Amino acid sequence: MAIEITMPALSPTMEKGTLAKWLVKEGDTIESGDVIAEIETDKATMEVEAVDEGTVAKIYIEEGAEDVAVGTLIAMLAEEDEDVASVAAGGAAALAPTVTATVPAQEEVFVAPAGPVAVAVAEDPEIPEGTAMINQTVRESLRDAMAEEMRKDPDVFVMGEEVAEYQGAYKVTQGLLDEFGPDRVIDTPITEHGFAGLGAGAAFAGLKPVIEFMTFNFAMQAIDHIINSAAKTRYMSGGVVECPIVFRGPNGAASRVGAQHSQNYAAWYANVPGLKVIAPYDARDNKALLKAAIQDPNPVVFLENELMYGETFDVPDLPDYTAPIGKARIFTEGTDVTIVSYSITVGEAIKAAEMLAEEGISAEVIDLRTIRPLDLDTLIESVKKTNRCVVAEEGWPQCSVASDVSAQLMEQAFDYLDAPVTRVNSVDVPLPYANNLEKAAVVSAEDIVKAAKAVCYTD
Amino acid sequence: MSDYEPLKFYVPEPTGRPGDEPDFTKLIIPDAGSARKPAIDCRPQEIKDLATTIIRVMNRDGEAVGPWAEGIDDDVLLDGLKAMIRTRAFDERMMTLQRQGKTSFYMKCTGEEAIAIAHKLAQTKGDMNFPTYRQQGLLLATDYPMEDMINQILSNEKDPLKGRQLPILYSARSHDYFTVSGNLGTQFIHAVGWAMASAIKGDTKIASAWIGDGSTAENDFHSALVNASVYKPPVVFNIVNNQWAISSFRGIAGGDEATFAERAHGYDIPSLRVDGNDFLAVYAVSRWAIERARRGFGPVLIEWVTYRVAPHSTSDDPSKYRPKEESTAWPLGDPILRLKNHLIARGLWSEERHAQAESEYDEEVRVATKEAESHGVMGAGSSPKDMFEAVFEELPPHLREQRQKMGV
């Protein structure tokens, strides 16, 4: 039987890639293990090895093709006893059902639910009218934020595992070593506790370190320095010693990295006086708030999200664009229910708002952006208008950010509420590895819609 | 005016980056058989020289020479060679499963097979391993079902860990293999705790702790050594120095000028540095260290000098950070080839038997993979119900409610 060769996934988060080069041509005989092609992703270039042996009957995707989705048929292989010509001729037709079957599955992932209703995107007073926009990924926006601050201020430097030579495990520090050199972009030994403490020490000496954790899951080792050293020294030194440091890296569930690598630490750090905690959603806020964090004279925990790194958004083309720490952003305006969220779940909240709009429910989506200090005023103003609130957060429910928002609204906006503030959180179990279980455990737009309809009493 | 120059700090650099010629001139390789074999009850300070040499048994002609060559059964060598061939066949197939999109992640141990396998064969049933993700040989040298390993890699309906854990982070208590942690280094101190418990219980089991060169930077490594130094429990510390931690060479872990083995000296722990690609050396030194620990003489540290031929994982490309030819230029060679040559020279093995063993294990892996794939790939088959099982005898009310909400 003919063997199909499909676009391989080189990492769990890879969705598409560039077929950079074919190293075989039609008619070539290949052995299992032969390198047949080179594929580029935003993370790396990799060689694709043949799994089976046979003769290359047909190449469907030419070299140089960009954005080839994982699973796309790229070539057909005829086995030893097969006629190459008939495989080449019949292969694609025979496989047509498989190919078409993969398309809807992908639409399900990337395209908004059927018939989305446009929701009003709030005007942004922070951006002057007529500002040009650059379309870029969250990854690029973070890199630009660091590069701009490093150009401006020689005291800023970046340190962490794989940040220099390898350009970051998730390529967030791409190009920084070339521009700023090994004195300011520094690879560290694998000791989070070590380089977090070292960063705190350098900050006490007046520098402004940006400490990258490969993920915040690894920062659990370093939490003593984040909380007991960085957050408390200004207080303990009677205001004499400051610690201008940023701890940044991906936080929350990624894609199939298991229970120990899929945790949201927002609530942990937000519990600590002396820390500022930022967890933005789109590229614009990631850039603006990372710059603000680096400029801030205090320790900031900056929580990114791996699944958002490759997403693109408009970012204002302004020379020194920052956003205020501690200020929430009204993402879409609405009148019936307030949906509060932060980080990746804002995307689910926006989808939920679109789904609710179809049913005639007008939702106001608020992105907290900063978890500590919490912008309660913006939330109260919204609840005064909608009288209902759902808080959506990818993370466990108990003692969560959602719990705190809920409690504070109950204390300070009780008279405006027509329904209990409702939390939408992940399932209360360590996150499973298996794809389907992982999806079932985290917060989806559907979960938010359900909660929003419940507080509107429309169920 | 100060006559001091402005201070500078130092960032170690490897001897080669992509485009450079591989350069291993810094690695001094003593002759096979030149390192002495100390008494089992020697004091740590008496063998400090063994932390800076490289203990080797097989010479360039494939002969086993010197004091460490004595008393090794032929059966151990034959079993070891077969387990190494089996492990390599397994790794190759699993890597292609990842490239086919049937699993999300894999890590090979190519070139490092001798270390886990010879060490395992030197252990006694009940001796506990606290492995990293690159000691699959500890399982593949035993009768642990290969199909269960693949079921976990595919995360299918027969996954013994029910879709909860990453591929390759196996858990096999029945085969003396502790649940692999995704967080680097934590197992190193756990092994010390386990060994303490063995001593407290009056047992005769020892623990083997595993770590990579890069992870020796982690606190867990240092805490493990200081605690082992104080309490002297029966633990063998294995540092697999494969030169690279993703793109960071061993110097970024402080292992450029001083050896990793030398770190034990400050803790008064005996340590030995060994050719990790020499199956006989790995077996002999493991046996010595395990025996010493079991006789109540306390911990031993071993640095296994080897080279990570494979990428770190399926997510990186070594040609971006090290010379492409470095793995073929590695002066300690390939562990399978070296043992094969030794056994052929002694008339215990042949080219024909080798080729036959390779095809037998390829076939075993192929059949096991096919069977495992019939139970689903990439998560197909796990049920959301699995998330709530195998932890509580009776599900607490809040979890029962969540499960009901999910309709499972």
PDB file of N, CA and C in Angstrom, chain B residues 153-191:
ATOM      1  N   ILE B 153       3.568   6.583  25.774  1.00  0.00           N
ATOM      2  CA  ILE B 153       4.060   7.548  24.788  1.00  0.00           C
ATOM      3  C   ILE B 153       2.920   8.020  23.883  1.00  0.00           C
ATOM      4  N   LEU B 154       2.034   7.090  23.543  1.00  0.00           N
ATOM      5  CA  LEU B 154       0.905   7.442  22.680  1.00  0.00           C
ATOM      6  C   LEU B 154      -0.251   8.018  23.483  1.00  0.00           C
ATOM      7  N   SER B 155      -0.187   7.852  24.806  1.00  0.00           N
ATOM      8  CA  SER B 155      -1.259   8.336  25.671  1.00  0.00           C
ATOM      9  C   SER B 155      -2.613   7.766  25.213  1.00  0.00           C
ATOM     10  N   ASN B 156      -2.650   6.469  25.016  1.00  0.00           N
ATOM     11  CA  ASN B 156      -3.870   5.838  24.490  1.00  0.00           C
ATOM     12  C   ASN B 156      -4.693   5.208  25.600  1.00  0.00           C
ATOM     13  N   GLU B 157      -5.688   4.421  25.237  1.00  0.00           N
ATOM     14  CA  GLU B 157      -6.601   3.890  26.257  1.00  0.00           C
ATOM     15  C   GLU B 157      -5.940   2.875  27.184  1.00  0.00           C
ATOM     16  N   LYS B 158      -4.791   2.340  26.797  1.00  0.00           N
ATOM     17  CA  LYS B 158      -4.081   1.410  27.677  1.00  0.00           C
ATOM     18  C   LYS B 158      -2.907   2.078  28.401  1.00  0.00           C
ATOM     19  N   ASP B 159      -2.804   3.388  28.299  1.00  0.00           N
ATOM     20  CA  ASP B 159      -1.747   4.120  28.989  1.00  0.00           C
ATOM     21  C   ASP B 159      -1.795   3.800  30.485  1.00  0.00           C
ATOM     22  N   PRO B 160      -0.723   3.203  31.028  1.00  0.00           N
ATOM     23  CA  PRO B 160      -0.768   2.836  32.447  1.00  0.00           C
ATOM     24  C   PRO B 160      -0.934   4.055  33.365  1.00  0.00           C
ATOM     25  N   LEU B 161      -0.590   5.243  32.875  1.00  0.00           N
ATOM     26  CA  LEU B 161      -0.716   6.449  33.712  1.00  0.00           C
ATOM     27  C   LEU B 161      -1.952   7.265  33.351  1.00  0.00           C
ATOM     28  N   LYS B 162      -2.858   6.672  32.571  1.00  0.00           N
ATOM     29  CA  LYS B 162      -4.178   7.257  32.318  1.00  0.00           C
ATOM     30  C   LYS B 162      -4.149   8.675  31.732  1.00  0.00           C
ATOM     31  N   GLY B 163      -3.197   8.945  30.859  1.00  0.00           N
ATOM     32  CA  GLY B 163      -3.202  10.242  30.175  1.00  0.00           C
ATOM     33  C   GLY B 163      -2.771  11.402  31.040  1.00  0.00           C
ATOM     34  N   ARG B 164      -2.184  11.113  32.198  1.00  0.00           N
ATOM     35  CA  ARG B 164      -1.867  12.210  33.118  1.00  0.00           C
ATOM     36  C   ARG B 164      -0.458  12.732  32.963  1.00  0.00           C
ATOM     37  N   GLN B 165       0.431  11.875  32.486  1.00  0.00           N
ATOM     38  CA  GLN B 165       1.845  12.257  32.510  1.00  0.00           C
ATOM     39  C   GLN B 165       2.377  12.327  31.080  1.00  0.00           C
ATOM     40  N   LEU B 166       3.437  13.101  30.914  1.00  0.00           N
ATOM     41  CA  LEU B 166       4.087  13.244  29.615  1.00  0.00           C
ATOM     42  C   LEU B 166       4.572  11.890  29.082  1.00  0.00           C
ATOM     43  N   PRO B 167       4.706  11.785  27.759  1.00  0.00           N
ATOM     44  CA  PRO B 167       5.347  10.588  27.217  1.00  0.00           C
ATOM     45  C   PRO B 167       6.748  10.501  27.834  1.00  0.00           C
ATOM     46  N   ILE B 168       7.264   9.285  27.985  1.00  0.00           N
ATOM     47  CA  ILE B 168       8.627   8.995  28.470  1.00  0.00           C
ATOM     48  C   ILE B 168       8.881   9.257  29.947  1.00  0.00           C
ATOM     49  N   LEU B 169       8.033  10.001  30.629  1.00  0.00           N
ATOM     50  CA  LEU B 169       8.229  10.156  32.072  1.00  0.00           C
ATOM     51  C   LEU B 169       7.517   8.977  32.742  1.00  0.00           C
ATOM     52  N   TYR B 170       8.153   7.816  32.608  1.00  0.00           N
ATOM     53  CA  TYR B 170       7.546   6.566  33.059  1.00  0.00           C
ATOM     54  C   TYR B 170       7.498   6.491  34.575  1.00  0.00           C
ATOM     55  N   SER B 171       6.685   5.549  35.049  1.00  0.00           N
ATOM     56  CA  SER B 171       6.601   5.273  36.469  1.00  0.00           C
ATOM     57  C   SER B 171       6.450   3.770  36.610  1.00  0.00           C
ATOM     58  N   ALA B 172       7.430   3.093  37.188  1.00  0.00           N
ATOM     59  CA  ALA B 172       7.382   1.631  37.265  1.00  0.00           C
ATOM     60  C   ALA B 172       7.989   1.155  38.578  1.00  0.00           C
ATOM     61  N   ARG B 173       7.234   1.334  39.646  1.00  0.00           N
ATOM     62  CA  ARG B 173       7.702   0.939  40.966  1.00  0.00           C
ATOM     63  C   ARG B 173       8.077  -0.545  40.997  1.00  0.00           C
ATOM     64  N   SER B 174       7.277  -1.360  40.273  1.00  0.00           N
ATOM     65  CA  SER B 174       7.528  -2.804  40.244  1.00  0.00           C
ATOM     66  C   SER B 174       8.900  -3.124  39.674  1.00  0.00           C
ATOM     67  N   HIS B 175       9.448  -2.223  38.883  1.00  0.00           N
ATOM     68  CA  HIS B 175      10.758  -2.433  38.272  1.00  0.00           C
ATOM     69  C   HIS B 175      11.799  -1.465  38.814  1.00  0.00           C
ATOM     70  N   ASP B 176      11.574  -1.027  40.058  1.00  0.00           N
ATOM     71  CA  ASP B 176      12.546  -0.196  40.782  1.00  0.00           C
ATOM     72  C   ASP B 176      12.866   1.098  40.029  1.00  0.00           C
ATOM     73  N   TYR B 177      11.835   1.690  39.496  1.00  0.00           N
ATOM     74  CA  TYR B 177      12.003   2.875  38.652  1.00  0.00           C
ATOM     75  C   TYR B 177      11.013   3.920  39.146  1.00  0.00           C
ATOM     76  N   PHE B 178      11.537   4.936  39.833  1.00  0.00           N
ATOM     77  CA  PHE B 178      10.666   5.947  40.430  1.00  0.00           C
ATOM     78  C   PHE B 178      10.038   6.834  39.354  1.00  0.00           C
ATOM     79  N   THR B 179       8.819   7.333  39.616  1.00  0.00           N
ATOM     80  CA  THR B 179       8.095   8.238  38.720  1.00  0.00           C
ATOM     81  C   THR B 179       8.996   9.401  38.306  1.00  0.00           C
ATOM     82  N   VAL B 180       9.270   9.528  37.015  1.00  0.00           N
ATOM     83  CA  VAL B 180      10.189  10.577  36.575  1.00  0.00           C
ATOM     84  C   VAL B 180       9.514  11.942  36.713  1.00  0.00           C
ATOM     85  N   SER B 181      10.227  12.870  37.295  1.00  0.00           N
ATOM     86  CA  SER B 181       9.697  14.219  37.461  1.00  0.00           C
ATOM     87  C   SER B 181      10.068  15.059  36.246  1.00  0.00           C
ATOM     88  N   GLY B 182       9.158  15.917  35.838  1.00  0.00           N
ATOM     89  CA  GLY B 182       9.454  16.828  34.737  1.00  0.00           C
ATOM     90  C   GLY B 182      10.318  17.987  35.192  1.00  0.00           C
ATOM     91  N   ASN B 183      10.444  18.159  36.485  1.00  0.00           N
ATOM     92  CA  ASN B 183      11.252  19.262  37.012  1.00  0.00           C
ATOM     93  C   ASN B 183      12.642  18.748  37.334  1.00  0.00           C
ATOM     94  N   LEU B 184      13.637  19.397  36.790  1.00  0.00           N
ATOM     95  CA  LEU B 184      14.994  18.871  36.849  1.00  0.00           C
ATOM     96  C   LEU B 184      15.536  18.745  38.263  1.00  0.00           C
ATOM     97  N   GLY B 185      16.145  17.601  38.523  1.00  0.00           N
ATOM     98  CA  GLY B 185      16.968  17.467  39.721  1.00  0.00           C
ATOM     99  C   GLY B 185      16.256  16.996  40.975  1.00  0.00           C
ATOM    100  N   THR B 186      14.941  17.087  41.028  1.00  0.00           N
ATOM    101  CA  THR B 186      14.251  16.787  42.296  1.00  0.00           C
ATOM    102  C   THR B 186      14.507  15.364  42.767  1.00  0.00           C
ATOM    103  N   GLN B 187      14.732  14.454  41.804  1.00  0.00           N
ATOM    104  CA  GLN B 187      14.915  13.053  42.173  1.00  0.00           C
ATOM    105  C   GLN B 187      16.217  12.813  42.933  1.00  0.00           C
ATOM    106  N   PHE B 188      17.179  13.728  42.804  1.00  0.00           N
ATOM    107  CA  PHE B 188      18.506  13.487  43.387  1.00  0.00           C
ATOM    108  C   PHE B 188      18.441  13.448  44.908  1.00  0.00           C
ATOM    109  N   ILE B 189      17.696  14.390  45.476  1.00  0.00           N
ATOM    110  CA  ILE B 189      17.566  14.418  46.935  1.00  0.00           C
ATOM    111  C   ILE B 189      16.564  13.353  47.398  1.00  0.00           C
ATOM    112  N   HIS B 190      15.586  13.023  46.549  1.00  0.00           N
ATOM    113  CA  HIS B 190      14.652  11.952  46.923  1.00  0.00           C
ATOM    114  C   HIS B 190      15.397  10.628  47.125  1.00  0.00           C
ATOM    115  N   ALA B 191      16.392  10.391  46.291  1.00  0.00           N
ATOM    116  CA  ALA B 191      17.157   9.147  46.410  1.00  0.00           C
ATOM    117  C   ALA B 191      17.861   9.073  47.765  1.00  0.00           C
TER     118      ALA B 191
END
